[in-house]
Amino acid sequence: MDSVYKEYESELPPQIIEEVKKHVEKNVSKPRLKKIMEEVYREYKQTIADPGESVGLVCAESIGEPGTQMTLNTFHFAGVSEMNVTTGLPRLIEILDGRKEISTKMTEIHLKKPWSGGKDITKIAKSIKETTFEEHINSIDIDMVELTMVIKLNEDTDIAPEQLVKILSKSVRAFTFKLDKENNIVVRPSSKDASLNSLYTLKEKIKTVWVSGIKGITQVLPVKKGDNFIIMTAGSNLKEIAKLEFVDLYNTTTNDIFELERTFGIEAARQGIINEIQKVIKTQGIEIDIRHIMLVSDTMCMSGSVLGINRYGIVKEKPSVLARASFETPIKQIIEASLIGESDYLNSVIENVMINQPVPVGTGIPTLIAKISKSKGDLK
Amino acid sequence: MSEVYLDSKFIGTVKDGKEFAQKIIEQRRMNKLPESINVFYDSKKDNVYVEAFKGRCVRPLIVVKEGKPILNDKHIEQLEKGEISWSDLMKQGVVEYLDSAEEENALVAFTQEDLTPDHTHLEIAPLDIVGLTTSLVPFGNYDHGVRLTQGSKNQKQAIGFYAANYYNRMDMDVNILHYSQIPVVGSLMHQVLKYDKHPSGMNVTLAIMSYQGYNMEDAIVLNKGSVDRGLARSTYYRPVISEELRYSGGLIDEVCIPDKDVKGYRSEHDYRFLEEDGIIFPEAKVKEGDVVIGKTSPPRFLSSLDEYNLASSSRRESSMSLKHGEKGVIDFVLITENSEGNKLIQVRLRDQRIPEIGDKFTSRHGQKGVISLIVPEADIPFSASGVKPDILFGPHGIPSRMTVAHLIEIIGGKTGALSGRLVNGTVYESENEQDIRNELCQLGFREDGTELLYNGTTGEMYPSRIFIGNIYYLKLKHLVANKLHSRARGPIQLLTRQPTEGRAKEGGLRLGEMEKDTFVAHGASLLLKERFDSDRTVIPICEGCGMIAIYDARKGKAFCPMCGDKVTISDVEMAYAFKLILDEFKALTVYPKLLLKGKY
């Protein structure tokens, strides 16, 4: 049995052989298995792209054409107000352009065993959410004569006032913070020559001082997905989330490709691009073969860091001057090429279209190799 | 205290804003303030905004007091007799114009029946809700809104009787419909607009059925018999204009039959229609390339040497001739002068346009389509009474577009045609559909408008009943004769040696970027090269410096001006446009050096 499989080991990917092993009956006869493997091999060969197939262009057409049918929309996340996520064409463009700052960052936090069952789920979720002072403050009153400020705290805050004073004194210099009898924070400038203006700037600054949770996570939403609870968040900060004890890091993802690259590496980013594109496509009810998406993702990650499909990204990497010039900012390309005396070997498609020569795809690839003897009479 | 703003500028405060606003309105109604003033009381902000600025959108409404319109029967009577006019009604405060702001304070009733004591205004007519052209769509309130706007857009492009004095005009690119009719199913607006004085369509018999698949995708099938009887025949007019321009140095254009020694002289044949004055005679049948107005112009750049030359030898030919694909009869010749006193010649071309495959037609409900087939009358389906439809309309255009009014118009048109009366299809105030159906039933037809039809070719009865009736159809100005274009070889541009662009210049049809991609996607590399071969050139390249060499035809040998004739010079095939870009690089002091390599 194994000898049959062994024969194909160098011809077929191991995954396919494993799959055959799994699905073939246990007591299959050897000639029968041989026939099966032959058929599998034939089928496999058929799916491989032919030499000279313009996979890149077919990929571009296959994504571009359904892209024209996509509607521009953002959809609202059920349950949470004001948590709308960009999807559709804007999101697709965002992914493919390789934007550093995406419009709506989101993470999907998966949890480890006891918590994934729903243990303390709301408490955990709340602890992740970033809070600033603004959420703990009722009002700020400024005494213009005394040059002091009284911060009235919210009564239902679950963080102790003493704790808040500690955080404030840590992050704000040149002022002293003290609690009064009614649990209000009294602010006094440390030096005597403080101005009223500085108090006003302080007032705005205090509102944005971080208090608790993970920086960047602006909203949290515990959701039941299948049997397990997960936490969806608006905003993303994988580095900090990874430190939490209840997080199952193997399944936790973000929609920020660059953050994936930073925290998990380029392979994760590659998979992230594929997943994110598929997510967009699925919501639009369009089907694009995953191999096209994989090719795009591979191209974007080929250099070791994520590059967008634009003139600052993968087009910049093209070796041909003419190819770069044919895609946006031609003058800049020509000037830069002429300054260093670049050579163009006319190896890809667009240059050959420009000079009207056969393009090196499909029928343009095979060429005639002939030895032409210089001595007379050889011809004929 | 409410703040008062006049034209968005703060001017003061009043005690009670609401009362103040009401006072202004009353003063306006009593004709003590200009009728163009509008006032809006914002109850949330407690502000009063008075607007008197120009450029606001306003619309007229009937004033309502205590649930009753001020406009009464007496007013109507006087209006009918012509004793009072619209401006009198305004002066009496019966009607007034509201702008978008004051509308916020008003409660407008759509019809008189809707009126309650709370209402402040009444719509003059329900018809008011739609615009001018939209109100020309019969039973428009039964149509889908989108189709209604499309239908009214189409009506603007209909060929009709656009001006009664068309024969004395020199309008560019106009059409006149030969046998225009007033619609059987009309509306109030048709009367108001005096549509019967300038109709732009014809009542046709239309059957909703498929005809051998020829009316797929909105196409329509026409009856050849109807076409021969003059259905949708029109005339196309286009003037050819030329003027004697004056140039510096006292030189002037001259309208004449050009001399043979004029630069750019065509052939004697092309000038055959010109009379002694250099202008064509009326009723001459002309086609493309024929000269209509013969003209010569002075030479472009007059150098001092040229003055000693014979005067006429350097004059240029600048006649007006028919463009590619044009034909027709010379209708009218006008010789006059323009505002600068130059001689101006206008020659009007006339061409009869019989409906042909590709002409665009539409009903008034956005159901536009193109003729796909003109069937001999013998093959057209017929009813038991011998009625043959003029147009066969595909049924697939109906369900998704939901143009119900299109169907109602067919029933209405059928009833009107049979009973010999005009049917009222005014938006919201049309005749009752059921009444029309009942009338049709009394006339001896099925009330749903269907009839049994027989196959015109075989004579067999169709198994299903066909919806057939009369509807008003419009011929749109997009005629194929003005658009049809194809080319295999033809003129090329001087600069790039690529084919020219556009129908007028007999241009090529561009194989664009995305079309190119399809060739690449199929791997059809050599086919792609062949398609882009239009500007192919062979250029000698010096292998020493990599620049373009010069071919010396006398010696039959190429040489390089930089490297001399000692270097190898090879012929290279490339697109002329690429040679051009190399030249442009050189002009920008960028050295494009070509490194040659054996092809194999």
mmCIF file of N, CA and C in Angstrom, chain B residues 97-179:
data_model
loop_
_atom_site.group_PDB
_atom_site.id
_atom_site.type_symbol
_atom_site.label_atom_id
_atom_site.label_comp_id
_atom_site.label_asym_id
_atom_site.label_seq_id
_atom_site.Cartn_x
_atom_site.Cartn_y
_atom_site.Cartn_z
ATOM 1 N N TYR B 97 -47.016 82.519 -3.024
ATOM 2 C CA TYR B 97 -45.812 81.721 -3.273
ATOM 3 C C TYR B 97 -45.085 81.478 -1.954
ATOM 4 N N LEU B 98 -44.786 80.204 -1.660
ATOM 5 C CA LEU B 98 -44.025 79.865 -0.456
ATOM 6 C C LEU B 98 -42.623 79.432 -0.858
ATOM 7 N N ASP B 99 -41.639 79.797 -0.078
ATOM 8 C CA ASP B 99 -40.301 79.272 -0.335
ATOM 9 C C ASP B 99 -40.056 78.069 0.569
ATOM 10 N N SER B 100 -38.907 77.475 0.453
ATOM 11 C CA SER B 100 -38.668 76.217 1.168
ATOM 12 C C SER B 100 -38.707 76.408 2.674
ATOM 13 N N ALA B 101 -38.384 77.584 3.161
ATOM 14 C CA ALA B 101 -38.403 77.809 4.605
ATOM 15 C C ALA B 101 -39.826 77.980 5.119
ATOM 16 N N GLU B 102 -40.596 78.829 4.431
ATOM 17 C CA GLU B 102 -41.952 79.084 4.922
ATOM 18 C C GLU B 102 -42.819 77.837 4.826
ATOM 19 N N GLU B 103 -42.472 76.968 3.894
ATOM 20 C CA GLU B 103 -43.183 75.699 3.751
ATOM 21 C C GLU B 103 -43.160 74.904 5.055
ATOM 22 N N GLU B 104 -42.066 75.097 5.838
ATOM 23 C CA GLU B 104 -41.932 74.356 7.093
ATOM 24 C C GLU B 104 -43.050 74.718 8.069
ATOM 25 N N ASN B 105 -43.558 75.919 7.986
ATOM 26 C CA ASN B 105 -44.638 76.341 8.879
ATOM 27 C C ASN B 105 -46.019 76.007 8.331
ATOM 28 N N ALA B 106 -46.049 75.555 7.067
ATOM 29 C CA ALA B 106 -47.347 75.350 6.431
ATOM 30 C C ALA B 106 -47.745 73.878 6.482
ATOM 31 N N LEU B 107 -49.037 73.638 6.476
ATOM 32 C CA LEU B 107 -49.554 72.272 6.328
ATOM 33 C C LEU B 107 -50.378 72.272 5.047
ATOM 34 N N VAL B 108 -49.887 71.585 4.038
ATOM 35 C CA VAL B 108 -50.472 71.660 2.708
ATOM 36 C C VAL B 108 -51.294 70.410 2.436
ATOM 37 N N ALA B 109 -52.531 70.629 2.036
ATOM 38 C CA ALA B 109 -53.395 69.497 1.672
ATOM 39 C C ALA B 109 -53.181 69.173 0.209
ATOM 40 N N PHE B 110 -53.158 67.865 -0.087
ATOM 41 C CA PHE B 110 -52.910 67.431 -1.465
ATOM 42 C C PHE B 110 -54.157 67.643 -2.318
ATOM 43 N N THR B 111 -55.310 67.247 -1.774
ATOM 44 C CA THR B 111 -56.565 67.467 -2.495
ATOM 45 C C THR B 111 -57.544 68.176 -1.568
ATOM 46 N N GLN B 112 -58.644 68.654 -2.144
ATOM 47 C CA GLN B 112 -59.625 69.390 -1.362
ATOM 48 C C GLN B 112 -60.294 68.505 -0.319
ATOM 49 N N GLU B 113 -60.399 67.212 -0.634
ATOM 50 C CA GLU B 113 -61.033 66.281 0.301
ATOM 51 C C GLU B 113 -60.203 66.093 1.564
ATOM 52 N N ASP B 114 -58.883 66.265 1.430
ATOM 53 C CA ASP B 114 -57.987 66.055 2.566
ATOM 54 C C ASP B 114 -58.066 67.186 3.588
ATOM 55 N N LEU B 115 -58.707 68.277 3.219
ATOM 56 C CA LEU B 115 -58.652 69.483 4.063
ATOM 57 C C LEU B 115 -59.222 69.259 5.456
ATOM 58 N N THR B 116 -58.485 69.739 6.486
ATOM 59 C CA THR B 116 -58.953 69.758 7.873
ATOM 60 C C THR B 116 -58.759 71.182 8.377
ATOM 61 N N PRO B 117 -59.317 71.526 9.528
ATOM 62 C CA PRO B 117 -59.121 72.894 10.045
ATOM 63 C C PRO B 117 -57.656 73.246 10.279
ATOM 64 N N ASP B 118 -56.779 72.241 10.430
ATOM 65 C CA ASP B 118 -55.368 72.520 10.676
ATOM 66 C C ASP B 118 -54.622 72.993 9.435
ATOM 67 N N HIS B 119 -55.154 72.681 8.273
ATOM 68 C CA HIS B 119 -54.414 72.989 7.043
ATOM 69 C C HIS B 119 -54.339 74.496 6.810
ATOM 70 N N THR B 120 -53.183 74.896 6.267
ATOM 71 C CA THR B 120 -52.996 76.311 5.959
ATOM 72 C C THR B 120 -53.026 76.569 4.468
ATOM 73 N N HIS B 121 -52.710 75.528 3.673
ATOM 74 C CA HIS B 121 -52.664 75.712 2.223
ATOM 75 C C HIS B 121 -53.237 74.494 1.512
ATOM 76 N N LEU B 122 -53.572 74.722 0.257
ATOM 77 C CA LEU B 122 -54.064 73.635 -0.585
ATOM 78 C C LEU B 122 -53.265 73.646 -1.878
ATOM 79 N N GLU B 123 -52.885 72.472 -2.307
ATOM 80 C CA GLU B 123 -52.167 72.316 -3.581
ATOM 81 C C GLU B 123 -53.076 72.811 -4.702
ATOM 82 N N ILE B 124 -52.526 73.549 -5.674
ATOM 83 C CA ILE B 124 -53.350 74.069 -6.767
ATOM 84 C C ILE B 124 -53.931 72.915 -7.576
ATOM 85 N N ALA B 125 -53.131 71.947 -7.872
ATOM 86 C CA ALA B 125 -53.611 70.711 -8.504
ATOM 87 C C ALA B 125 -52.676 69.605 -8.073
ATOM 88 N N PRO B 126 -53.181 68.378 -7.927
ATOM 89 C CA PRO B 126 -52.289 67.264 -7.560
ATOM 90 C C PRO B 126 -51.169 67.089 -8.583
ATOM 91 N N LEU B 127 -51.491 67.489 -9.815
ATOM 92 C CA LEU B 127 -50.552 67.444 -10.926
ATOM 93 C C LEU B 127 -49.278 68.229 -10.630
ATOM 94 N N ASP B 128 -49.416 69.197 -9.755
ATOM 95 C CA ASP B 128 -48.328 70.086 -9.374
ATOM 96 C C ASP B 128 -47.128 69.342 -8.802
ATOM 97 N N ILE B 129 -47.347 68.135 -8.342
ATOM 98 C CA ILE B 129 -46.272 67.394 -7.679
ATOM 99 C C ILE B 129 -45.197 66.978 -8.674
ATOM 100 N N VAL B 130 -45.567 66.874 -9.942
ATOM 101 C CA VAL B 130 -44.575 66.487 -10.961
ATOM 102 C C VAL B 130 -44.235 67.690 -11.830
ATOM 103 N N GLY B 131 -43.151 67.555 -12.548
ATOM 104 C CA GLY B 131 -42.696 68.649 -13.391
ATOM 105 C C GLY B 131 -43.436 68.707 -14.708
ATOM 106 N N LEU B 132 -42.995 69.606 -15.583
ATOM 107 C CA LEU B 132 -43.716 69.855 -16.823
ATOM 108 C C LEU B 132 -43.706 68.643 -17.748
ATOM 109 N N THR B 133 -42.509 68.126 -18.051
ATOM 110 C CA THR B 133 -42.473 66.979 -18.969
ATOM 111 C C THR B 133 -43.025 65.724 -18.320
ATOM 112 N N THR B 134 -42.824 65.591 -17.016
ATOM 113 C CA THR B 134 -43.329 64.397 -16.338
ATOM 114 C C THR B 134 -44.850 64.360 -16.367
ATOM 115 N N SER B 135 -45.480 65.534 -16.327
ATOM 116 C CA SER B 135 -46.942 65.555 -16.346
ATOM 117 C C SER B 135 -47.481 65.163 -17.718
ATOM 118 N N LEU B 136 -46.597 65.040 -18.700
ATOM 119 C CA LEU B 136 -47.042 64.579 -20.021
ATOM 120 C C LEU B 136 -47.087 63.051 -20.101
ATOM 121 N N VAL B 137 -46.692 62.390 -19.035
ATOM 122 C CA VAL B 137 -46.781 60.925 -19.013
ATOM 123 C C VAL B 137 -48.188 60.552 -18.555
ATOM 124 N N PRO B 138 -48.976 59.884 -19.395
ATOM 125 C CA PRO B 138 -50.334 59.557 -18.974
ATOM 126 C C PRO B 138 -50.334 58.485 -17.881
ATOM 127 N N PHE B 139 -51.261 58.589 -16.994
ATOM 128 C CA PHE B 139 -51.383 57.655 -15.861
ATOM 129 C C PHE B 139 -50.063 57.554 -15.091
ATOM 130 N N GLY B 140 -49.330 58.649 -15.069
ATOM 131 C CA GLY B 140 -47.992 58.635 -14.475
ATOM 132 C C GLY B 140 -47.968 58.151 -13.039
ATOM 133 N N ASN B 141 -49.067 58.347 -12.317
ATOM 134 C CA ASN B 141 -49.092 57.925 -10.920
ATOM 135 C C ASN B 141 -49.149 56.410 -10.759
ATOM 136 N N TYR B 142 -49.270 55.685 -11.880
ATOM 137 C CA TYR B 142 -49.239 54.221 -11.792
ATOM 138 C C TYR B 142 -47.856 53.669 -12.122
ATOM 139 N N ASP B 143 -46.940 54.566 -12.532
ATOM 140 C CA ASP B 143 -45.613 54.121 -12.939
ATOM 141 C C ASP B 143 -44.657 54.107 -11.756
ATOM 142 N N HIS B 144 -43.592 53.364 -11.945
ATOM 143 C CA HIS B 144 -42.482 53.390 -10.989
ATOM 144 C C HIS B 144 -41.791 54.742 -11.140
ATOM 145 N N GLY B 145 -41.417 55.344 -10.012
ATOM 146 C CA GLY B 145 -40.869 56.697 -10.045
ATOM 147 C C GLY B 145 -39.681 56.863 -10.973
ATOM 148 N N VAL B 146 -38.782 55.874 -10.919
ATOM 149 C CA VAL B 146 -37.577 55.958 -11.755
ATOM 150 C C VAL B 146 -37.944 56.000 -13.228
ATOM 151 N N ARG B 147 -38.893 55.143 -13.603
ATOM 152 C CA ARG B 147 -39.308 55.063 -15.015
ATOM 153 C C ARG B 147 -39.962 56.371 -15.446
ATOM 154 N N LEU B 148 -40.625 56.992 -14.493
ATOM 155 C CA LEU B 148 -41.326 58.245 -14.792
ATOM 156 C C LEU B 148 -40.328 59.315 -15.190
ATOM 157 N N THR B 149 -39.254 59.432 -14.428
ATOM 158 C CA THR B 149 -38.248 60.438 -14.777
ATOM 159 C C THR B 149 -37.566 60.070 -16.082
ATOM 160 N N GLN B 150 -37.312 58.767 -16.275
ATOM 161 C CA GLN B 150 -36.679 58.354 -17.536
ATOM 162 C C GLN B 150 -37.605 58.624 -18.703
ATOM 163 N N GLY B 151 -38.888 58.357 -18.483
ATOM 164 C CA GLY B 151 -39.868 58.595 -19.534
ATOM 165 C C GLY B 151 -39.929 60.055 -19.922
ATOM 166 N N SER B 152 -39.863 60.936 -18.916
ATOM 167 C CA SER B 152 -39.933 62.355 -19.254
ATOM 168 C C SER B 152 -38.636 62.835 -19.899
ATOM 169 N N LYS B 153 -37.509 62.189 -19.536
ATOM 170 C CA LYS B 153 -36.249 62.533 -20.192
ATOM 171 C C LYS B 153 -36.308 62.146 -21.673
ATOM 172 N N ASN B 154 -36.883 60.962 -21.925
ATOM 173 C CA ASN B 154 -36.965 60.490 -23.300
ATOM 174 C C ASN B 154 -37.810 61.419 -24.159
ATOM 175 N N GLN B 155 -38.860 61.963 -23.556
ATOM 176 C CA GLN B 155 -39.762 62.813 -24.338
ATOM 177 C C GLN B 155 -39.042 64.032 -24.887
ATOM 178 N N LYS B 156 -38.022 64.482 -24.162
ATOM 179 C CA LYS B 156 -37.282 65.662 -24.621
ATOM 180 C C LYS B 156 -36.472 65.363 -25.876
ATOM 181 N N GLN B 157 -36.190 64.075 -26.097
ATOM 182 C CA GLN B 157 -35.378 63.720 -27.259
ATOM 183 C C GLN B 157 -36.230 63.275 -28.439
ATOM 184 N N ALA B 158 -37.552 63.390 -28.296
ATOM 185 C CA ALA B 158 -38.433 62.881 -29.353
ATOM 186 C C ALA B 158 -38.375 63.788 -30.571
ATOM 187 N N ILE B 159 -38.477 63.156 -31.738
ATOM 188 C CA ILE B 159 -38.571 63.912 -32.980
ATOM 189 C C ILE B 159 -40.023 64.332 -33.135
ATOM 190 N N GLY B 160 -40.259 65.606 -33.461
ATOM 191 C CA GLY B 160 -41.635 66.061 -33.613
ATOM 192 C C GLY B 160 -41.674 67.265 -34.520
ATOM 193 N N PHE B 161 -42.447 68.221 -34.091
ATOM 194 C CA PHE B 161 -42.611 69.444 -34.865
ATOM 195 C C PHE B 161 -42.099 70.560 -33.971
ATOM 196 N N TYR B 162 -40.773 70.726 -33.955
ATOM 197 C CA TYR B 162 -40.159 71.530 -32.896
ATOM 198 C C TYR B 162 -40.418 73.017 -33.043
ATOM 199 N N ALA B 163 -40.621 73.490 -34.283
ATOM 200 C CA ALA B 163 -40.924 74.912 -34.483
ATOM 201 C C ALA B 163 -41.715 75.041 -35.776
ATOM 202 N N ALA B 164 -42.728 75.905 -35.754
ATOM 203 C CA ALA B 164 -43.581 76.025 -36.933
ATOM 204 C C ALA B 164 -42.826 76.693 -38.082
ATOM 205 N N ASN B 165 -41.831 77.495 -37.770
ATOM 206 C CA ASN B 165 -41.099 78.194 -38.831
ATOM 207 C C ASN B 165 -39.793 77.479 -39.172
ATOM 208 N N TYR B 166 -39.785 76.181 -38.977
ATOM 209 C CA TYR B 166 -38.527 75.447 -39.171
ATOM 210 C C TYR B 166 -37.958 75.652 -40.567
ATOM 211 N N TYR B 167 -38.834 75.924 -41.535
ATOM 212 C CA TYR B 167 -38.364 76.035 -42.907
ATOM 213 C C TYR B 167 -37.548 77.310 -43.109
ATOM 214 N N ASN B 168 -37.752 78.294 -42.235
ATOM 215 C CA ASN B 168 -37.003 79.542 -42.362
ATOM 216 C C ASN B 168 -35.818 79.591 -41.418
ATOM 217 N N ARG B 169 -35.585 78.485 -40.738
ATOM 218 C CA ARG B 169 -34.510 78.498 -39.739
ATOM 219 C C ARG B 169 -33.310 77.706 -40.237
ATOM 220 N N MET B 170 -32.183 77.996 -39.639
ATOM 221 C CA MET B 170 -30.965 77.267 -39.987
ATOM 222 C C MET B 170 -30.461 76.576 -38.730
ATOM 223 N N ASP B 171 -31.289 75.705 -38.161
ATOM 224 C CA ASP B 171 -30.902 75.032 -36.927
ATOM 225 C C ASP B 171 -29.956 73.887 -37.236
ATOM 226 N N MET B 172 -29.034 73.723 -36.356
ATOM 227 C CA MET B 172 -28.062 72.644 -36.506
ATOM 228 C C MET B 172 -28.679 71.343 -36.004
ATOM 229 N N ASP B 173 -28.600 70.284 -36.836
ATOM 230 C CA ASP B 173 -28.910 68.939 -36.369
ATOM 231 C C ASP B 173 -30.340 68.799 -35.853
ATOM 232 N N VAL B 174 -31.329 69.062 -36.705
ATOM 233 C CA VAL B 174 -32.721 68.951 -36.247
ATOM 234 C C VAL B 174 -33.494 67.964 -37.115
ATOM 235 N N ASN B 175 -34.607 67.490 -36.565
ATOM 236 C CA ASN B 175 -35.458 66.525 -37.248
ATOM 237 C C ASN B 175 -36.897 67.007 -37.223
ATOM 238 N N ILE B 176 -37.643 66.678 -38.254
ATOM 239 C CA ILE B 176 -39.080 66.958 -38.306
ATOM 240 C C ILE B 176 -39.794 65.643 -38.603
ATOM 241 N N LEU B 177 -40.793 65.342 -37.776
ATOM 242 C CA LEU B 177 -41.561 64.115 -37.991
ATOM 243 C C LEU B 177 -42.636 64.396 -39.037
ATOM 244 N N HIS B 178 -42.745 63.501 -40.015
ATOM 245 C CA HIS B 178 -43.663 63.784 -41.129
ATOM 246 C C HIS B 178 -45.128 63.748 -40.737
ATOM 247 N N TYR B 179 -45.559 62.666 -40.105
ATOM 248 C CA TYR B 179 -46.990 62.538 -39.803
ATOM 249 C C TYR B 179 -47.183 62.480 -38.295
#
